[in-house]
Amino acid sequence: MKQDRAEDIRGNPVTPGLPMAMLAELTHRCPLACPYCSNPVELSRASSEMTADEWGSVFRQAADLGILQVHLSGGEPASRRDLTEIVRHARDAGLYVNLITSGIGLTEARLRELDHAGVDHVQLSLQGINAEMADWIGGYKGGFDRKMQVAEWIGQIGFPLTVNAVVHRQNMDRLPEMIEMAVNLGARRIEVATVQFHGWADLNRKTLMPTMAQAMQARAVVNEARARLRGRLVIDYVPADHHAKFPKSCMGGWGSTGLNVTPEGLVLPCHAAQTIPNLDFDNVREVPWR
Amino acid sequence: MNAPQQPPATADLDDAAIPYLPRGVRLQDDRVRGIRVLQAPERAMQLDAVGDAILSELDGETGLGALIDRLAQKYDAPRDQIAEDVRGFLNGLIDRRMVFVRGRE
């Protein structure tokens, strides 16, 4: 591709958009061990994680680049003891702060600190509709009960809540109950995301890949619930890959709406970018954005 | 699959209703793109001048009727037309949970 003019695969000129959102993988540490984790199979070590101040610098550069929202994720972001400081940096940079968490590691006191630091919105993951399923998928006993407790605190503090339901062959048939649970937890929004088959999920795809019939049923459930719950619950749906004629465009076009920054500062166009051979990515510690 | 049947968007937003931006929804400048945006959970929506004008009036106290009066006066436009625009715009955002109505949370 010529440097002075971006082109698509057919040679048509393309105007690259400014990315609007950034996924900040604060750490790859996590108490859960979900078999579809979006983190790479080679996890980053705790000792290579960027400091809160380094993240602060990245957030300011991101805001200057036109990023509006930061999704603080992991791993489990609550595994970072300095999470509150990181949130404060993100708000100081003027970003909308979305905390993506399993809830494990959050106490009521910590949530109140995060509230004062300026978290705008909390996204709580749900591995299943009961302890049996959720703790099995997450590989963490007691995780489900803890999560329900955290959801209650989130409601008491008043954070807007999104329930993040990752669905796959093992739990997709319980989607109606997951949606019901989101309503009961007081969520404004549920993200029903079918597992994306990269990295860990690809290793476990035999157990996780939904059947075509499950995918069709999930679509019907979503459509029915969207109509019934209009104005109460927003339902975002990420359908299954592999059941369509053509693959989806990755991330709505690499780097055009969002980017990923790994715990050690690698800047990626998507979670799975590093798995593509022969591509090199810059580290924001060495190559600043301005 | 067919899209679900939707009831009319302007169903039950009467003049006494008090619409407001809930926690987690912010009206702000996008200084890089030079536009106004509505920030919400996992959404950043570009606002045109009309949308910005409507949302800027939401103070959490004023009822819809008074709000429409105010906009009609400010922009010297027929009240009916303003009312239709405001109701349509706000109902869309209410459906997407980006605007709440007091007492209906």
JSON list of C-alpha atoms in Angstrom, two decimals, chain A residues 18-20 63-64 66 68-69 71 91 94-96 98 115 119-121 123 157-160 188-189 191 219-220 223 227 230-234 236, chain B residues 1-9 22-26 28-33 37-45 91 94-98 100:
[
{"chain": "A", "resi": 18, "resn": "LEU", "atom": "CA", "xyz": [-10.02, 8.46, 14.07]},
{"chain": "A", "resi": 19, "resn": "PRO", "atom": "CA", "xyz": [-10.41, 5.67, 16.59]},
{"chain": "A", "resi": 20, "resn": "MET", "atom": "CA", "xyz": [-13.12, 6.44, 19.15]},
{"chain": "A", "resi": 63, "resn": "ALA", "atom": "CA", "xyz": [-7.55, 11.77, 24.07]},
{"chain": "A", "resi": 64, "resn": "ASP", "atom": "CA", "xyz": [-5.37, 13.96, 21.82]},
{"chain": "A", "resi": 66, "resn": "GLY", "atom": "CA", "xyz": [-9.62, 11.58, 19.34]},
{"chain": "A", "resi": 68, "resn": "LEU", "atom": "CA", "xyz": [-13.51, 9.32, 23.59]},
{"chain": "A", "resi": 69, "resn": "GLN", "atom": "CA", "xyz": [-13.99, 6.17, 25.62]},
{"chain": "A", "resi": 71, "resn": "HIS", "atom": "CA", "xyz": [-12.59, 0.35, 28.39]},
{"chain": "A", "resi": 91, "resn": "ARG", "atom": "CA", "xyz": [-11.00, 10.87, 33.81]},
{"chain": "A", "resi": 94, "resn": "GLY", "atom": "CA", "xyz": [-11.29, 13.59, 29.67]},
{"chain": "A", "resi": 95, "resn": "LEU", "atom": "CA", "xyz": [-12.16, 10.03, 28.71]},
{"chain": "A", "resi": 96, "resn": "TYR", "atom": "CA", "xyz": [-15.43, 8.22, 29.37]},
{"chain": "A", "resi": 98, "resn": "ASN", "atom": "CA", "xyz": [-15.97, 1.96, 31.28]},
{"chain": "A", "resi": 115, "resn": "ASP", "atom": "CA", "xyz": [-17.12, 5.83, 42.06]},
{"chain": "A", "resi": 119, "resn": "VAL", "atom": "CA", "xyz": [-15.96, 5.40, 36.70]},
{"chain": "A", "resi": 120, "resn": "ASP", "atom": "CA", "xyz": [-18.82, 6.21, 34.30]},
{"chain": "A", "resi": 121, "resn": "HIS", "atom": "CA", "xyz": [-20.16, 2.74, 33.66]},
{"chain": "A", "resi": 123, "resn": "GLN", "atom": "CA", "xyz": [-19.75, -3.88, 32.66]},
{"chain": "A", "resi": 157, "resn": "ILE", "atom": "CA", "xyz": [-23.96, 3.06, 44.33]},
{"chain": "A", "resi": 158, "resn": "GLY", "atom": "CA", "xyz": [-25.87, 3.86, 41.16]},
{"chain": "A", "resi": 159, "resn": "PHE", "atom": "CA", "xyz": [-23.36, 2.93, 38.47]},
{"chain": "A", "resi": 160, "resn": "PRO", "atom": "CA", "xyz": [-25.04, 2.30, 35.13]},
{"chain": "A", "resi": 188, "resn": "ARG", "atom": "CA", "xyz": [-29.67, -0.88, 31.39]},
{"chain": "A", "resi": 189, "resn": "ARG", "atom": "CA", "xyz": [-27.95, -2.99, 28.83]},
{"chain": "A", "resi": 191, "resn": "GLU", "atom": "CA", "xyz": [-24.23, -7.55, 25.68]},
{"chain": "A", "resi": 219, "resn": "ARG", "atom": "CA", "xyz": [-31.10, -14.66, 17.21]},
{"chain": "A", "resi": 220, "resn": "ALA", "atom": "CA", "xyz": [-34.82, -15.33, 17.66]},
{"chain": "A", "resi": 223, "resn": "ASN", "atom": "CA", "xyz": [-35.28, -10.28, 18.53]},
{"chain": "A", "resi": 227, "resn": "ALA", "atom": "CA", "xyz": [-39.22, -5.85, 21.21]},
{"chain": "A", "resi": 230, "resn": "ARG", "atom": "CA", "xyz": [-37.74, -1.81, 24.52]},
{"chain": "A", "resi": 231, "resn": "GLY", "atom": "CA", "xyz": [-36.98, 1.17, 26.74]},
{"chain": "A", "resi": 232, "resn": "ARG", "atom": "CA", "xyz": [-36.01, -1.08, 29.65]},
{"chain": "A", "resi": 233, "resn": "LEU", "atom": "CA", "xyz": [-33.05, -3.09, 28.44]},
{"chain": "A", "resi": 234, "resn": "VAL", "atom": "CA", "xyz": [-30.81, -2.44, 25.47]},
{"chain": "A", "resi": 236, "resn": "ASP", "atom": "CA", "xyz": [-26.45, -5.75, 21.89]},
{"chain": "B", "resi": 1, "resn": "MET", "atom": "CA", "xyz": [-36.45, -13.11, 10.22]},
{"chain": "B", "resi": 2, "resn": "ASN", "atom": "CA", "xyz": [-38.87, -10.20, 10.45]},
{"chain": "B", "resi": 3, "resn": "ALA", "atom": "CA", "xyz": [-38.08, -7.09, 12.45]},
{"chain": "B", "resi": 4, "resn": "PRO", "atom": "CA", "xyz": [-40.28, -6.89, 15.52]},
{"chain": "B", "resi": 5, "resn": "GLN", "atom": "CA", "xyz": [-43.35, -4.68, 15.26]},
{"chain": "B", "resi": 6, "resn": "GLN", "atom": "CA", "xyz": [-42.70, -1.43, 17.06]},
{"chain": "B", "resi": 7, "resn": "PRO", "atom": "CA", "xyz": [-45.36, 0.69, 18.71]},
{"chain": "B", "resi": 8, "resn": "PRO", "atom": "CA", "xyz": [-45.41, 4.35, 17.60]},
{"chain": "B", "resi": 9, "resn": "ALA", "atom": "CA", "xyz": [-42.33, 6.13, 18.95]},
{"chain": "B", "resi": 22, "resn": "PRO", "atom": "CA", "xyz": [-29.12, 9.78, 33.64]},
{"chain": "B", "resi": 23, "resn": "ARG", "atom": "CA", "xyz": [-25.85, 8.99, 35.27]},
{"chain": "B", "resi": 24, "resn": "GLY", "atom": "CA", "xyz": [-23.42, 7.57, 32.73]},
{"chain": "B", "resi": 25, "resn": "VAL", "atom": "CA", "xyz": [-24.73, 9.74, 29.89]},
{"chain": "B", "resi": 26, "resn": "ARG", "atom": "CA", "xyz": [-22.80, 12.92, 29.20]},
{"chain": "B", "resi": 28, "resn": "GLN", "atom": "CA", "xyz": [-19.70, 17.00, 25.75]},
{"chain": "B", "resi": 29, "resn": "ASP", "atom": "CA", "xyz": [-17.39, 18.59, 23.18]},
{"chain": "B", "resi": 30, "resn": "ASP", "atom": "CA", "xyz": [-15.25, 16.37, 21.02]},
{"chain": "B", "resi": 31, "resn": "ARG", "atom": "CA", "xyz": [-12.33, 18.75, 20.79]},
{"chain": "B", "resi": 32, "resn": "VAL", "atom": "CA", "xyz": [-10.44, 16.69, 18.19]},
{"chain": "B", "resi": 33, "resn": "ARG", "atom": "CA", "xyz": [-13.29, 16.34, 15.69]},
{"chain": "B", "resi": 37, "resn": "VAL", "atom": "CA", "xyz": [-21.21, 14.17, 21.26]},
{"chain": "B", "resi": 38, "resn": "LEU", "atom": "CA", "xyz": [-23.47, 12.29, 23.61]},
{"chain": "B", "resi": 39, "resn": "GLN", "atom": "CA", "xyz": [-21.40, 9.79, 25.57]},
{"chain": "B", "resi": 40, "resn": "ALA", "atom": "CA", "xyz": [-23.18, 6.75, 26.94]},
{"chain": "B", "resi": 41, "resn": "PRO", "atom": "CA", "xyz": [-22.25, 3.19, 27.89]},
{"chain": "B", "resi": 42, "resn": "GLU", "atom": "CA", "xyz": [-20.34, 1.85, 24.87]},
{"chain": "B", "resi": 43, "resn": "ARG", "atom": "CA", "xyz": [-21.79, 4.60, 22.67]},
{"chain": "B", "resi": 44, "resn": "ALA", "atom": "CA", "xyz": [-20.59, 7.95, 21.49]},
{"chain": "B", "resi": 45, "resn": "MET", "atom": "CA", "xyz": [-23.20, 9.62, 19.35]},
{"chain": "B", "resi": 91, "resn": "ASN", "atom": "CA", "xyz": [-38.26, 8.86, 22.38]},
{"chain": "B", "resi": 94, "resn": "ILE", "atom": "CA", "xyz": [-35.46, 6.79, 25.77]},
{"chain": "B", "resi": 95, "resn": "ASP", "atom": "CA", "xyz": [-35.73, 3.50, 23.89]},
{"chain": "B", "resi": 96, "resn": "ARG", "atom": "CA", "xyz": [-31.94, 3.25, 23.92]},
{"chain": "B", "resi": 97, "resn": "ARG", "atom": "CA", "xyz": [-31.81, 4.15, 27.62]},
{"chain": "B", "resi": 98, "resn": "MET", "atom": "CA", "xyz": [-29.77, 7.28, 26.99]},
{"chain": "B", "resi": 100, "resn": "PHE", "atom": "CA", "xyz": [-34.61, 8.73, 31.36]}
]
